[in-house]
Short mmCIF file of C-alpha atoms and ligand atoms in Angstrom, two decimals:
data_model
loop_
_atom_site.label_atom_id
_atom_site.label_comp_id
_atom_site.label_asym_id
_atom_site.label_seq_id
_atom_site.Cartn_x
_atom_site.Cartn_y
_atom_site.Cartn_z
CA MET Z 122 0.00 0.00 0.00
CA LYS Z 123 2.85 2.38 0.89
CA ASN Z 124 4.48 1.58 -2.42
CA ILE Z 125 1.29 2.26 -4.35
CA LEU Z 126 0.98 5.65 -2.67
CA SER Z 127 4.61 6.59 -3.38
CA ILE Z 128 4.21 5.71 -7.03
CA ALA Z 129 0.86 7.48 -7.28
CA ARG Z 130 2.44 10.56 -5.77
CA TYR Z 131 5.25 10.95 -8.26
CA THR Z 132 2.85 10.20 -11.11
CA LEU Z 133 0.66 13.03 -9.89
CA VAL Z 134 3.69 15.34 -9.70
CA GLU Z 135 4.78 14.22 -13.15
CA ASN Z 136 1.39 15.07 -14.63
CA ILE Z 137 1.03 18.33 -12.79
CA ARG Z 138 4.48 19.44 -13.94
CA ASN Z 139 3.65 18.46 -17.49
CA LYS Z 140 2.76 21.42 -19.68
CA ILE Z 141 0.20 19.45 -21.66
CA PHE Z 142 -1.90 19.10 -18.56
CA TYR Z 143 -2.05 22.87 -18.18
CA VAL Z 144 -2.75 23.40 -21.84
CA LEU Z 145 -5.77 21.12 -21.60
CA VAL Z 146 -7.13 22.63 -18.43
CA PHE Z 147 -6.53 26.05 -19.95
CA PHE Z 148 -8.46 25.12 -23.08
CA GLY Z 149 -11.24 23.70 -20.98
CA ILE Z 150 -11.48 26.96 -19.12
CA ILE Z 151 -11.45 28.98 -22.35
CA ILE Z 152 -14.22 26.86 -23.83
CA ILE Z 153 -16.32 27.12 -20.72
CA ALA Z 154 -15.79 30.85 -20.62
CA ALA Z 155 -16.63 31.09 -24.29
CA SER Z 156 -19.93 29.38 -23.64
CA LEU Z 157 -20.89 32.60 -21.88
CA LEU Z 158 -21.14 34.05 -25.36
CA LEU Z 159 -23.78 31.48 -26.15
CA VAL Z 160 -25.66 32.60 -23.11
CA ALA Z 161 -25.50 36.18 -24.27
CA LEU Z 162 -26.97 35.15 -27.63
CA GLY Z 163 -29.46 32.53 -26.47
CA GLY Z 164 -33.03 32.94 -25.29
CA GLU Z 165 -34.86 31.24 -22.41
CA GLN Z 166 -32.79 28.06 -22.64
CA GLN Z 167 -29.51 29.85 -21.94
CA ILE Z 168 -28.78 28.25 -18.58
CA ARG Z 169 -29.47 24.85 -20.04
CA VAL Z 170 -27.09 25.50 -22.90
CA LEU Z 171 -24.37 26.64 -20.52
CA LEU Z 172 -24.95 23.60 -18.37
CA ASP Z 173 -24.82 21.04 -21.19
CA PHE Z 174 -22.03 22.69 -23.04
CA GLY Z 175 -19.83 23.05 -19.99
CA LEU Z 176 -20.33 19.48 -18.79
CA ALA Z 177 -19.58 18.18 -22.27
CA ALA Z 178 -16.43 20.34 -22.48
CA ILE Z 179 -15.17 19.16 -19.08
CA GLU Z 180 -15.69 15.56 -20.10
CA PHE Z 181 -14.08 16.03 -23.47
CA PHE Z 182 -10.92 17.62 -22.15
CA ALA Z 183 -10.63 15.10 -19.36
CA LEU Z 184 -11.04 12.37 -21.95
CA VAL Z 185 -8.26 13.71 -24.17
CA THR Z 186 -5.95 14.02 -21.16
CA VAL Z 187 -6.67 10.59 -19.77
CA CYS Z 188 -6.39 8.93 -23.15
CA PHE Z 189 -2.93 10.31 -23.94
CA ALA Z 190 -1.63 10.04 -20.40
CA ALA Z 191 -2.87 6.49 -19.83
CA VAL Z 192 -1.43 5.27 -23.10
CA ASN Z 193 1.95 6.72 -22.12
CA LEU Z 194 1.70 5.75 -18.47
CA ALA Z 195 3.87 2.67 -18.78
CA LEU Z 196 5.07 3.01 -22.38
CA GLU Z 197 6.96 6.22 -21.75
CA GLU Z 198 8.71 4.83 -18.70
CA MET Z 199 9.63 1.75 -20.67
CA GLN Z 200 11.04 3.80 -23.53
CA SER Z 201 12.95 6.24 -21.33
CA LYS Z 202 13.98 3.29 -19.13
CA THR Z 203 13.22 5.25 -15.98
CA ILE Z 204 11.22 2.15 -15.10
CA TYR Z 205 14.46 0.24 -14.40
CA LEU Z 206 15.18 2.03 -11.17
CA VAL Z 207 11.63 1.58 -9.90
CA LEU Z 208 11.22 -2.09 -10.74
CA THR Z 209 14.64 -2.96 -9.31
CA ARG Z 210 13.40 -1.79 -5.92
CA PRO Z 211 11.34 -4.16 -3.78
CA VAL Z 212 8.15 -3.10 -5.58
CA SER Z 213 5.86 -5.63 -7.20
CA ARG Z 214 4.88 -4.98 -10.77
CA ALA Z 215 1.22 -4.96 -9.79
CA HIS Z 216 1.80 -2.24 -7.20
CA TYR Z 217 3.71 -0.25 -9.76
CA LEU Z 218 0.93 -0.32 -12.34
CA ILE Z 219 -1.84 0.33 -9.84
CA GLY Z 220 0.11 3.24 -8.37
CA ARG Z 221 0.72 4.75 -11.77
CA TYR Z 222 -2.94 4.47 -12.69
CA ALA Z 223 -4.10 5.91 -9.37
CA GLY Z 224 -1.73 8.87 -9.73
CA LEU Z 225 -2.95 9.56 -13.21
CA LEU Z 226 -6.58 9.48 -12.12
CA ALA Z 227 -5.80 11.84 -9.26
CA ALA Z 228 -4.28 14.29 -11.75
CA VAL Z 229 -7.18 14.07 -14.19
CA TYR Z 230 -9.80 14.33 -11.45
CA SER Z 231 -8.07 17.47 -10.16
CA GLY Z 232 -8.21 18.97 -13.64
CA MET Z 233 -11.91 18.15 -13.89
CA PHE Z 234 -12.49 19.63 -10.48
CA LEU Z 235 -10.83 22.90 -11.44
CA MET Z 236 -12.87 23.18 -14.62
CA ALA Z 237 -16.07 22.28 -12.77
CA LEU Z 238 -15.43 24.89 -10.11
CA LEU Z 239 -15.27 27.57 -12.77
CA HIS Z 240 -18.24 26.16 -14.62
CA ALA Z 241 -20.43 25.91 -11.55
CA GLY Z 242 -19.44 29.44 -10.59
CA LEU Z 243 -20.53 30.74 -13.99
CA LEU Z 244 -23.80 28.81 -13.79
CA VAL Z 245 -24.72 30.12 -10.39
CA PHE Z 246 -23.71 33.62 -11.44
CA ASN Z 247 -26.19 33.33 -14.32
CA GLY Z 248 -29.00 32.32 -12.01
CA PHE Z 249 -28.69 28.52 -12.05
CA GLU Z 250 -30.24 26.89 -9.05
CA PHE Z 251 -27.56 24.56 -7.81
CA ASN Z 252 -28.72 21.03 -7.08
CA LEU Z 253 -27.33 17.60 -6.37
CA ARG Z 254 -27.60 16.50 -9.96
CA TYR Z 255 -24.64 18.64 -10.89
CA PRO Z 256 -22.03 16.83 -8.78
CA LEU Z 257 -23.69 13.53 -9.70
CA ALA Z 258 -23.33 14.33 -13.39
CA LEU Z 259 -19.65 15.08 -12.79
CA LEU Z 260 -19.19 11.91 -10.80
CA LEU Z 261 -20.58 9.82 -13.65
CA SER Z 262 -18.38 11.70 -16.08
CA ALA Z 263 -15.38 10.87 -13.92
CA GLU Z 264 -16.46 7.24 -13.92
CA LYS Z 265 -16.47 7.28 -17.71
CA ILE Z 266 -12.99 8.79 -17.70
CA THR Z 267 -11.84 6.04 -15.33
CA ILE Z 268 -13.14 3.39 -17.70
CA ILE Z 269 -11.52 4.99 -20.72
CA GLY Z 270 -8.24 5.34 -18.83
CA SER Z 271 -8.19 1.66 -17.99
CA VAL Z 272 -9.04 0.76 -21.59
CA ALA Z 273 -6.22 2.99 -22.87
CA LEU Z 274 -3.73 1.44 -20.44
CA PHE Z 275 -4.75 -2.05 -21.50
CA PHE Z 276 -4.33 -1.25 -25.20
CA SER Z 277 -0.94 0.36 -24.59
CA LEU Z 278 0.35 -2.79 -22.89
CA PHE Z 279 -1.22 -4.99 -25.50
CA SER Z 280 0.06 -3.23 -28.60
CA SER Z 281 3.13 -1.35 -27.27
CA SER Z 282 2.40 1.39 -29.78
CA ALA Z 283 1.02 4.73 -28.66
CA ILE Z 284 -0.72 5.58 -31.92
CA SER Z 285 -2.60 2.32 -32.31
CA SER Z 286 -3.56 2.36 -28.61
CA ILE Z 287 -5.01 5.83 -28.90
CA SER Z 288 -6.91 4.83 -32.04
CA PHE Z 289 -8.37 1.75 -30.36
CA THR Z 290 -9.33 3.76 -27.31
CA VAL Z 291 -11.12 6.40 -29.37
CA PHE Z 292 -12.86 3.61 -31.25
CA PHE Z 293 -14.10 2.15 -27.94
CA TRP Z 294 -15.12 5.57 -26.77
CA VAL Z 295 -17.26 6.18 -29.83
CA LEU Z 296 -18.79 2.69 -29.95
CA GLY Z 297 -19.39 2.87 -26.21
CA HIS Z 298 -21.98 5.52 -26.90
CA PHE Z 299 -23.84 3.19 -29.25
CA SER Z 300 -24.08 0.17 -26.99
CA GLU Z 301 -27.87 -0.02 -27.14
CA GLU Z 302 -27.79 0.21 -30.92
CA ILE Z 303 -25.22 -2.57 -31.07
CA ARG Z 304 -27.38 -4.74 -28.86
CA TYR Z 305 -30.38 -4.00 -31.05
CA LEU Z 306 -28.33 -4.98 -34.08
CA GLY Z 307 -27.23 -8.19 -32.40
CA ASN Z 308 -30.84 -9.13 -31.73
CA LYS Z 309 -32.22 -8.18 -35.15
CA VAL Z 310 -29.59 -9.46 -37.54
CA THR Z 311 -30.22 -13.04 -38.66
CA TYR Z 312 -26.86 -13.85 -40.25
CA LEU Z 313 -24.67 -15.72 -37.82
CA VAL Z 314 -21.32 -13.93 -38.18
CA PRO Z 315 -22.55 -10.32 -37.87
CA LYS Z 316 -24.75 -11.49 -35.02
CA ILE Z 317 -21.81 -12.93 -33.11
CA VAL Z 318 -19.66 -9.87 -33.84
CA ALA Z 319 -22.40 -7.57 -32.55
CA LYS Z 320 -22.89 -9.70 -29.42
CA ILE Z 321 -19.16 -9.76 -28.67
CA ALA Z 322 -18.92 -6.02 -29.25
CA TYR Z 323 -21.87 -5.42 -26.97
CA TYR Z 324 -20.32 -7.37 -24.13
CA THR Z 325 -16.71 -6.16 -24.48
CA ILE Z 326 -17.22 -2.47 -25.24
CA PRO Z 327 -18.19 -0.45 -22.16
CA ASN Z 328 -21.70 0.91 -22.22
CA LEU Z 329 -20.94 4.59 -21.80
CA GLN Z 330 -24.55 5.65 -22.21
CA TYR Z 331 -25.11 4.72 -18.57
CA PHE Z 332 -22.99 7.67 -17.54
CA ASN Z 333 -24.72 10.51 -19.39
CA LEU Z 334 -26.76 12.01 -16.61
CA ARG Z 335 -26.94 15.27 -18.49
CA ASP Z 336 -29.11 13.62 -21.16
CA PHE Z 337 -31.74 12.87 -18.52
CA TRP Z 338 -31.46 16.07 -16.56
CA ASP Z 339 -35.18 16.79 -16.54
CA VAL Z 340 -36.48 13.25 -16.09
CA PRO Z 341 -37.77 13.10 -12.52
CA GLY Z 342 -36.72 10.32 -10.18
CA ILE Z 343 -34.10 9.00 -12.55
CA THR Z 344 -31.34 9.15 -9.97
CA GLY Z 345 -32.84 6.37 -7.85
CA GLY Z 346 -31.23 2.98 -8.42
CA TRP Z 347 -29.61 3.83 -11.70
CA ILE Z 348 -26.70 5.91 -10.48
CA PRO Z 349 -25.34 3.36 -7.98
CA ALA Z 350 -25.78 0.68 -10.65
CA ALA Z 351 -23.83 2.76 -13.16
CA ILE Z 352 -21.07 3.36 -10.64
CA ILE Z 353 -20.78 -0.32 -9.78
CA TYR Z 354 -20.79 -1.22 -13.45
CA GLY Z 355 -18.02 1.30 -14.15
CA MET Z 356 -15.91 0.01 -11.31
CA LEU Z 357 -16.31 -3.60 -12.35
CA TYR Z 358 -15.43 -2.76 -15.91
CA SER Z 359 -12.30 -0.83 -14.86
CA VAL Z 360 -11.22 -3.57 -12.48
CA ALA Z 361 -11.63 -6.21 -15.19
CA CYS Z 362 -9.61 -4.11 -17.60
CA MET Z 363 -6.95 -3.46 -14.98
CA THR Z 364 -6.71 -7.17 -14.18
CA LEU Z 365 -5.94 -7.89 -17.82
CA SER Z 366 -3.40 -5.06 -17.85
CA LEU Z 367 -1.70 -6.44 -14.73
CA TRP Z 368 -1.43 -9.82 -16.35
CA LEU Z 369 0.08 -8.36 -19.54
CA PHE Z 370 2.46 -6.23 -17.50
CA SER Z 371 3.65 -9.11 -15.32
CA ASN Z 372 4.92 -10.83 -18.47
CA LYS Z 373 6.79 -7.81 -19.82
CA GLU Z 374 10.56 -7.60 -20.11
CA PHE Z 375 12.60 -4.44 -20.05
CA MET X 212 25.54 -18.95 0.46
CA LEU X 213 26.53 -17.37 -2.84
CA ALA X 214 25.62 -13.77 -3.63
CA ILE X 215 24.77 -14.60 -7.23
CA GLU X 216 24.47 -18.01 -8.81
CA THR X 217 23.44 -18.80 -12.35
CA SER X 218 22.99 -22.20 -13.84
CA ASN X 219 22.91 -22.67 -17.60
CA LEU X 220 21.49 -19.20 -17.85
CA THR X 221 20.39 -18.47 -21.40
CA LYS X 222 18.62 -15.48 -22.91
CA VAL X 223 17.50 -15.33 -26.49
CA TYR X 224 15.84 -12.09 -27.56
CA ARG X 225 12.89 -12.47 -29.88
CA LYS X 226 11.82 -9.54 -31.99
CA LYS X 227 8.61 -10.06 -33.91
CA HIS X 228 8.50 -8.53 -37.32
CA LEU X 229 5.49 -8.74 -39.58
CA THR X 230 6.34 -12.01 -41.19
CA ARG X 231 9.13 -13.53 -39.14
CA THR X 232 10.69 -13.54 -35.68
CA ALA X 233 14.29 -12.44 -35.34
CA LEU X 234 16.31 -14.24 -32.68
CA THR X 235 19.37 -12.68 -31.08
CA ARG X 236 21.55 -14.43 -28.54
CA GLY X 237 22.04 -12.39 -25.37
CA VAL X 238 23.87 -14.94 -23.23
CA GLU X 239 24.16 -18.69 -23.49
CA GLY X 240 24.66 -21.42 -20.90
CA LEU X 241 26.12 -19.11 -18.29
CA ASN X 242 27.38 -20.80 -15.12
CA LEU X 243 28.54 -18.16 -12.77
CA SER X 244 28.95 -17.83 -9.06
CA VAL X 245 29.77 -14.67 -7.17
CA ASP X 246 30.93 -15.14 -3.57
CA LYS X 247 29.88 -12.90 -0.74
CA GLY X 248 32.31 -10.06 -0.16
CA GLU X 249 34.18 -10.21 -3.45
CA ILE X 250 34.39 -7.84 -6.38
CA PHE X 251 33.51 -9.79 -9.50
CA GLY X 252 34.03 -8.22 -12.91
CA LEU X 253 32.26 -9.21 -16.11
CA LEU X 254 34.67 -8.33 -18.86
CA GLY X 255 33.62 -8.28 -22.47
CA LEU X 256 33.42 -6.28 -25.67
CA ASN X 257 30.34 -4.27 -26.54
CA GLY X 258 27.49 -6.63 -27.31
CA SER X 259 29.05 -9.56 -25.47
CA GLY X 260 26.11 -9.92 -23.08
CA LYS X 261 27.15 -7.99 -19.96
CA THR X 262 24.00 -5.90 -19.66
CA THR X 263 21.86 -8.92 -20.50
CA THR X 264 23.43 -10.86 -17.61
CA ILE X 265 22.85 -7.95 -15.24
CA LYS X 266 19.21 -7.49 -16.29
CA LEU X 267 18.58 -11.20 -15.78
CA THR X 268 20.05 -10.92 -12.28
CA LEU X 269 17.67 -8.05 -11.54
CA GLY X 270 14.60 -9.73 -13.00
CA LEU X 271 14.14 -7.06 -15.66
CA LEU X 272 14.57 -9.88 -18.16
CA ARG X 273 13.37 -13.46 -17.75
CA PRO X 274 15.67 -16.34 -18.70
CA THR X 275 14.82 -18.24 -21.86
CA SER X 276 16.21 -21.26 -20.02
CA GLY X 277 18.33 -21.89 -16.97
CA SER X 278 18.08 -19.91 -13.75
CA VAL X 279 19.62 -17.20 -11.63
CA THR X 280 19.37 -16.63 -7.90
CA VAL X 281 20.50 -13.82 -5.62
CA PHE X 282 21.34 -14.88 -2.04
CA GLY X 283 19.31 -17.98 -2.78
CA GLU X 284 16.19 -16.03 -3.79
CA ARG X 285 14.69 -16.00 -7.27
CA ALA X 286 16.05 -13.07 -9.31
CA GLY X 287 13.53 -10.24 -9.46
CA SER X 288 11.66 -11.28 -6.32
CA THR X 289 11.16 -8.51 -3.78
CA GLN X 290 13.28 -10.45 -1.27
CA ALA X 291 16.18 -10.47 -3.72
CA LEU X 292 15.72 -6.85 -4.80
CA ARG X 293 15.75 -5.63 -1.21
CA LYS X 294 19.41 -6.63 -1.01
CA ILE X 295 20.55 -5.08 -4.29
CA GLY X 296 21.76 -1.61 -5.23
CA TYR X 297 21.80 -1.18 -8.99
CA LEU X 298 23.61 1.39 -11.09
CA PRO X 299 22.46 1.27 -14.73
CA GLU X 300 24.69 1.81 -17.74
CA VAL X 301 23.11 5.21 -18.42
CA PRO X 302 21.43 7.32 -15.72
CA TYR X 303 17.74 6.86 -16.40
CA PHE X 304 16.02 9.36 -14.11
CA TYR X 305 12.86 11.44 -14.02
CA ARG X 306 14.10 14.79 -15.22
CA TYR X 307 11.24 16.77 -13.70
CA LEU X 308 12.12 15.80 -10.12
CA THR X 309 14.77 17.45 -7.96
CA ALA X 310 17.71 15.54 -6.50
CA LYS X 311 16.04 15.40 -3.13
CA GLU X 312 12.66 14.35 -4.52
CA ILE X 313 14.00 11.52 -6.62
CA LEU X 314 16.13 10.12 -3.81
CA SER X 315 13.18 10.37 -1.40
CA LEU X 316 11.06 8.46 -3.89
CA TYR X 317 13.62 5.68 -4.19
CA ALA X 318 14.10 5.63 -0.42
CA ARG X 319 10.37 5.17 0.12
CA LEU X 320 10.19 2.47 -2.54
CA SER X 321 13.03 0.70 -0.78
CA GLY X 322 10.89 0.61 2.32
CA LEU X 323 13.05 2.92 4.46
CA ASP X 324 11.46 4.59 7.46
CA ASN X 325 13.85 7.46 8.09
CA VAL X 326 13.59 8.80 4.54
CA ALA X 327 14.48 12.48 5.07
CA GLU X 328 17.47 11.69 7.25
CA ARG X 329 18.82 9.03 4.93
CA VAL X 330 18.43 11.23 1.85
CA GLU X 331 20.26 14.15 3.47
CA HIS X 332 23.06 11.85 4.49
CA ILE X 333 23.48 10.32 1.05
CA ILE X 334 23.25 13.68 -0.80
CA ASP X 335 25.98 14.93 1.45
CA MET X 336 28.06 11.83 0.87
CA VAL X 337 28.07 12.23 -2.93
CA GLY X 338 28.78 15.95 -2.60
CA LEU X 339 25.53 17.33 -4.03
CA SER X 340 24.30 19.29 -1.01
CA GLN X 341 24.33 22.54 -2.98
CA LYS X 342 22.14 21.06 -5.72
CA ARG X 343 19.60 19.19 -3.65
CA ASP X 344 16.65 21.31 -4.83
CA LYS X 345 17.58 21.51 -8.50
CA GLN X 346 15.66 19.52 -11.12
CA LEU X 347 17.70 16.73 -12.69
CA ALA X 348 17.08 18.26 -16.11
CA GLU X 349 19.72 20.84 -15.14
CA PHE X 350 22.30 18.28 -14.02
CA SER X 351 25.56 17.55 -15.83
CA LYS X 352 26.55 14.03 -16.72
CA GLY X 353 28.93 13.78 -13.79
CA MET X 354 26.26 14.96 -11.37
CA LEU X 355 23.77 12.42 -12.72
CA GLN X 356 26.34 9.71 -12.15
CA ARG X 357 26.55 10.83 -8.52
CA ILE X 358 22.78 10.62 -8.19
CA GLY X 359 23.12 7.13 -9.65
CA ILE X 360 25.63 6.17 -7.00
CA ALA X 361 23.53 7.79 -4.28
CA GLN X 362 20.38 5.87 -5.21
CA SER X 363 22.29 2.59 -5.31
CA LEU X 364 23.56 3.07 -1.75
CA LEU X 365 20.43 4.61 -0.14
CA HIS X 366 19.18 1.43 1.44
CA ASP X 367 22.64 0.13 2.39
CA PRO X 368 22.31 -3.04 0.27
CA GLU X 369 24.52 -6.08 0.59
CA LEU X 370 25.09 -6.51 -3.12
CA LEU X 371 25.97 -3.76 -5.60
CA ILE X 372 25.36 -4.40 -9.27
CA TYR X 373 27.09 -1.75 -11.36
CA ASP X 374 26.80 -1.82 -15.15
CA GLU X 375 29.85 -0.14 -16.72
CA PRO X 376 30.40 2.16 -13.74
CA VAL X 377 33.55 3.82 -15.09
CA SER X 378 32.97 4.07 -18.82
CA GLY X 379 32.66 7.67 -19.94
CA LEU X 380 33.98 9.14 -16.70
CA ASP X 381 36.86 11.58 -16.49
CA PRO X 382 40.06 10.37 -14.78
CA LEU X 383 39.22 12.02 -11.48
CA ALA X 384 35.72 10.52 -11.35
CA MET X 385 37.21 7.14 -12.30
CA GLN X 386 39.60 7.38 -9.38
CA GLU X 387 36.69 8.27 -7.07
CA MET X 388 34.68 5.31 -8.30
CA ARG X 389 37.59 2.99 -7.67
CA THR X 390 37.99 4.30 -4.14
CA LEU X 391 34.27 3.94 -3.50
CA LEU X 392 34.17 0.34 -4.71
CA LEU X 393 37.15 -0.67 -2.60
CA LYS X 394 35.67 1.04 0.42
CA LEU X 395 32.39 -0.79 -0.06
CA LYS X 396 34.26 -4.05 -0.29
CA SER X 397 36.13 -3.31 2.91
CA ARG X 398 32.73 -2.91 4.58
CA GLY X 399 31.83 -6.44 3.52
CA LYS X 400 29.67 -5.62 0.49
CA THR X 401 29.61 -7.80 -2.59
CA ILE X 402 30.16 -6.05 -5.91
CA PHE X 403 29.19 -7.36 -9.32
CA LEU X 404 30.29 -5.02 -12.09
CA SER X 405 30.66 -5.06 -15.83
CA SER X 406 33.20 -3.28 -17.94
CA HIS X 407 34.96 -3.33 -21.25
CA LEU X 408 37.93 -1.48 -19.73
CA ILE X 409 40.58 -4.05 -18.90
CA SER X 410 42.79 -1.65 -16.97
CA GLU X 411 39.99 -0.78 -14.54
CA VAL X 412 38.84 -4.32 -13.96
CA GLU X 413 42.43 -5.39 -13.42
CA LYS X 414 42.92 -2.86 -10.64
CA ILE X 415 39.95 -3.63 -8.44
CA CYS X 416 38.45 -7.05 -9.16
CA ASP X 417 39.11 -10.19 -7.15
CA ARG X 418 37.83 -12.32 -9.98
CA VAL X 419 36.95 -11.72 -13.60
CA GLY X 420 34.73 -13.57 -16.02
CA ILE X 421 35.43 -13.06 -19.71
CA LEU X 422 32.33 -12.95 -21.87
CA VAL X 423 32.61 -13.46 -25.59
CA LYS X 424 29.48 -13.36 -27.71
CA GLY X 425 27.28 -14.42 -24.84
CA ASN X 426 29.53 -17.21 -23.62
CA MET X 427 31.63 -17.15 -20.48
CA VAL X 428 34.88 -18.39 -21.97
CA ARG X 429 37.00 -18.10 -18.86
CA THR X 430 36.99 -17.14 -15.19
CA LEU X 431 40.19 -15.86 -13.60
CA GLU X 432 41.42 -15.20 -10.09
CA GLN X 433 43.43 -12.06 -9.42
CA SER X 434 46.59 -14.11 -8.87
CA GLN X 435 46.31 -15.49 -12.40
CA TRP X 436 46.72 -12.11 -14.06
CA THR X 437 49.24 -10.69 -11.57
CA SER X 438 51.47 -13.75 -11.80
CA ALA X 439 53.60 -15.12 -14.60
CA GLU X 440 50.74 -15.97 -16.92
CA GLY X 441 50.76 -12.44 -18.35
CA SER X 442 48.69 -9.33 -17.98
CA LEU X 443 44.90 -9.50 -18.04
CA GLU X 444 44.96 -7.71 -21.36
CA SER X 445 46.95 -10.39 -23.16
CA ILE X 446 44.73 -13.12 -21.70
CA PHE X 447 41.62 -11.24 -22.73
CA ILE X 448 42.83 -10.52 -26.25
CA SER X 449 43.79 -14.13 -26.84
CA GLU X 450 40.41 -15.37 -25.57
CA VAL X 451 38.51 -12.91 -27.75
CA ALA X 452 40.71 -13.63 -30.75
CA ASP X 453 40.16 -17.39 -30.42
CA SER X 454 36.41 -17.00 -30.60
CA ALA X 455 36.41 -14.31 -33.24
CA GLU X 456 38.81 -15.68 -35.86
CA THR X 457 36.33 -15.20 -38.63
CA ASP X 458 35.29 -11.59 -38.29
CA ARG X 459 38.42 -9.61 -37.54
CA MET X 460 39.81 -6.70 -39.44
CA LYS X 461 42.62 -7.73 -41.79
CA LEU X 462 45.52 -5.39 -41.08
N1 LIG V 618 16.35 -5.60 -26.24
C1 LIG V 618 17.11 -6.32 -27.10
N2 LIG V 618 16.55 -6.88 -28.19
C2 LIG V 618 17.30 -7.61 -29.05
N3 LIG V 618 18.60 -7.84 -28.91
C3 LIG V 618 19.23 -7.31 -27.84
C4 LIG V 618 18.51 -6.51 -26.89
N4 LIG V 618 19.39 -6.12 -25.94
C5 LIG V 618 20.59 -6.64 -26.28
N5 LIG V 618 20.50 -7.35 -27.42
C6 LIG V 618 21.59 -8.09 -28.07
O1 LIG V 618 22.17 -8.98 -27.16
C7 LIG V 618 23.56 -9.01 -27.27
C8 LIG V 618 24.19 -8.65 -25.94
O2 LIG V 618 23.90 -7.31 -25.62
P1 LIG V 618 24.28 -6.62 -24.25
O3 LIG V 618 23.94 -7.56 -23.15
O4 LIG V 618 23.63 -5.28 -24.22
O5 LIG V 618 25.85 -6.47 -24.39
P2 LIG V 618 26.87 -5.57 -23.56
O6 LIG V 618 26.19 -5.00 -22.38
O7 LIG V 618 27.97 -6.52 -23.22
O8 LIG V 618 27.35 -4.50 -24.49
C9 LIG V 618 23.91 -8.05 -28.39
O9 LIG V 618 24.07 -8.80 -29.57
C10 LIG V 618 22.73 -7.17 -28.50
O10 LIG V 618 22.55 -6.72 -29.82
MG1 LIG V 619 25.98 -3.03 -21.84
#
């Protein structure tokens, strides 16, 4: 546990001292600020536009950060060989990978938190009545980011190439928003091969539609059992992904 | 108990290309034993398998066949790693951390309790007190080497594994390294080092193993190269020449 924390800590420092991290948070802030323009132009729905737009921007920038950073999480250390002096200490490979991943998530969550602070401030300033759904929407967004991070890490260990890992991750991200459609396809199609492909895709690709609270903002009572279920689903998915990553990583040579 | 023991240790690198797999021999059938308290030198030309042997001993690489143990523990196990201080061929450090931060990180990962105290002590020992809060990105090569030495000694390990510790150093730094290694030996530490510099190995090693193209062709005691048999250089050259008849320059 102590090892995991030490590794998470330097990973957090590494990300925070990385300029790219600032660039992304900076862009996020610019975009959110720019959405004020929309408010100035818009009519009655202005708050709603600011709300949706901001949440989408926060998620998008967190996604870009987590995708690049997770893909490079182990790859970069393997290429620069800085990993030698960590793995030749009494640190298990599993602790190393878990620590790295935890540190990355801490960095990305902090970025999201900063952007959300600004966003929420702007909303309230424009007359938004703050309610619990806002932090819940962010929480589900963070869950999505966690899933995508674990997927990106898995691909990076599987393919050892940053570009193909990023491509695969983006592919999963996009398809993850069409899970229901894929399931529908799997049920409708009669040919065997496409049916099997659709079924496999449905079960392996994370269902990211569960995490879009902002799509159901006005549906009453939706928060009930669905949010805990989504959170448990997200955790299970990430843990499964991480387990595969740990297995791949334990067989690596440096 | 031996500090390091290998039995028929073999490593074949496999590189997958699109259509075929390229195989490169790293080391082959290595039988090596390093006693506690001695300085053992792996001597060989570039590409002879020194770094491969060291990485196998650290568990960074897995043997293709055969085995290697450190103080009786499986290479790469946390029990084995706890007893090892490793200095890589090239200083591979996080450039965004300061001297103090990186040593604190390694100290924590080594499971030390008195991290701050230990780090101050070691920074002082390698003469970097003035630079403790500078990022490594600003360090010169010589200073990075000192950080390398510092991190290898942080946890006061029993066994030091140094990969080419003197290559690329200036004469003064070489002299310092020699003094350090002899001092460590006098404190009962075991040292396993690699080098392609015969003159250095000759000065400090108790025993030397000559590696040629991944094979340990000969192991020598200090007395064998100080006595009548000739200098270590002539022994080394004749061993290398024997195995490399075919691909030498024709002068
Ligand atoms: N990662 C690797 N992949 C493929 N071949 C390698 C790799 N590392 C080393 N080799 C090969 O193994 C042999 C021994 O290399 P090495 O152990 O680095 O030698 P030395 O440290 O004595 O210079 C060389 O032929 C080298 O090309
Ligand atoms: Mg080498």
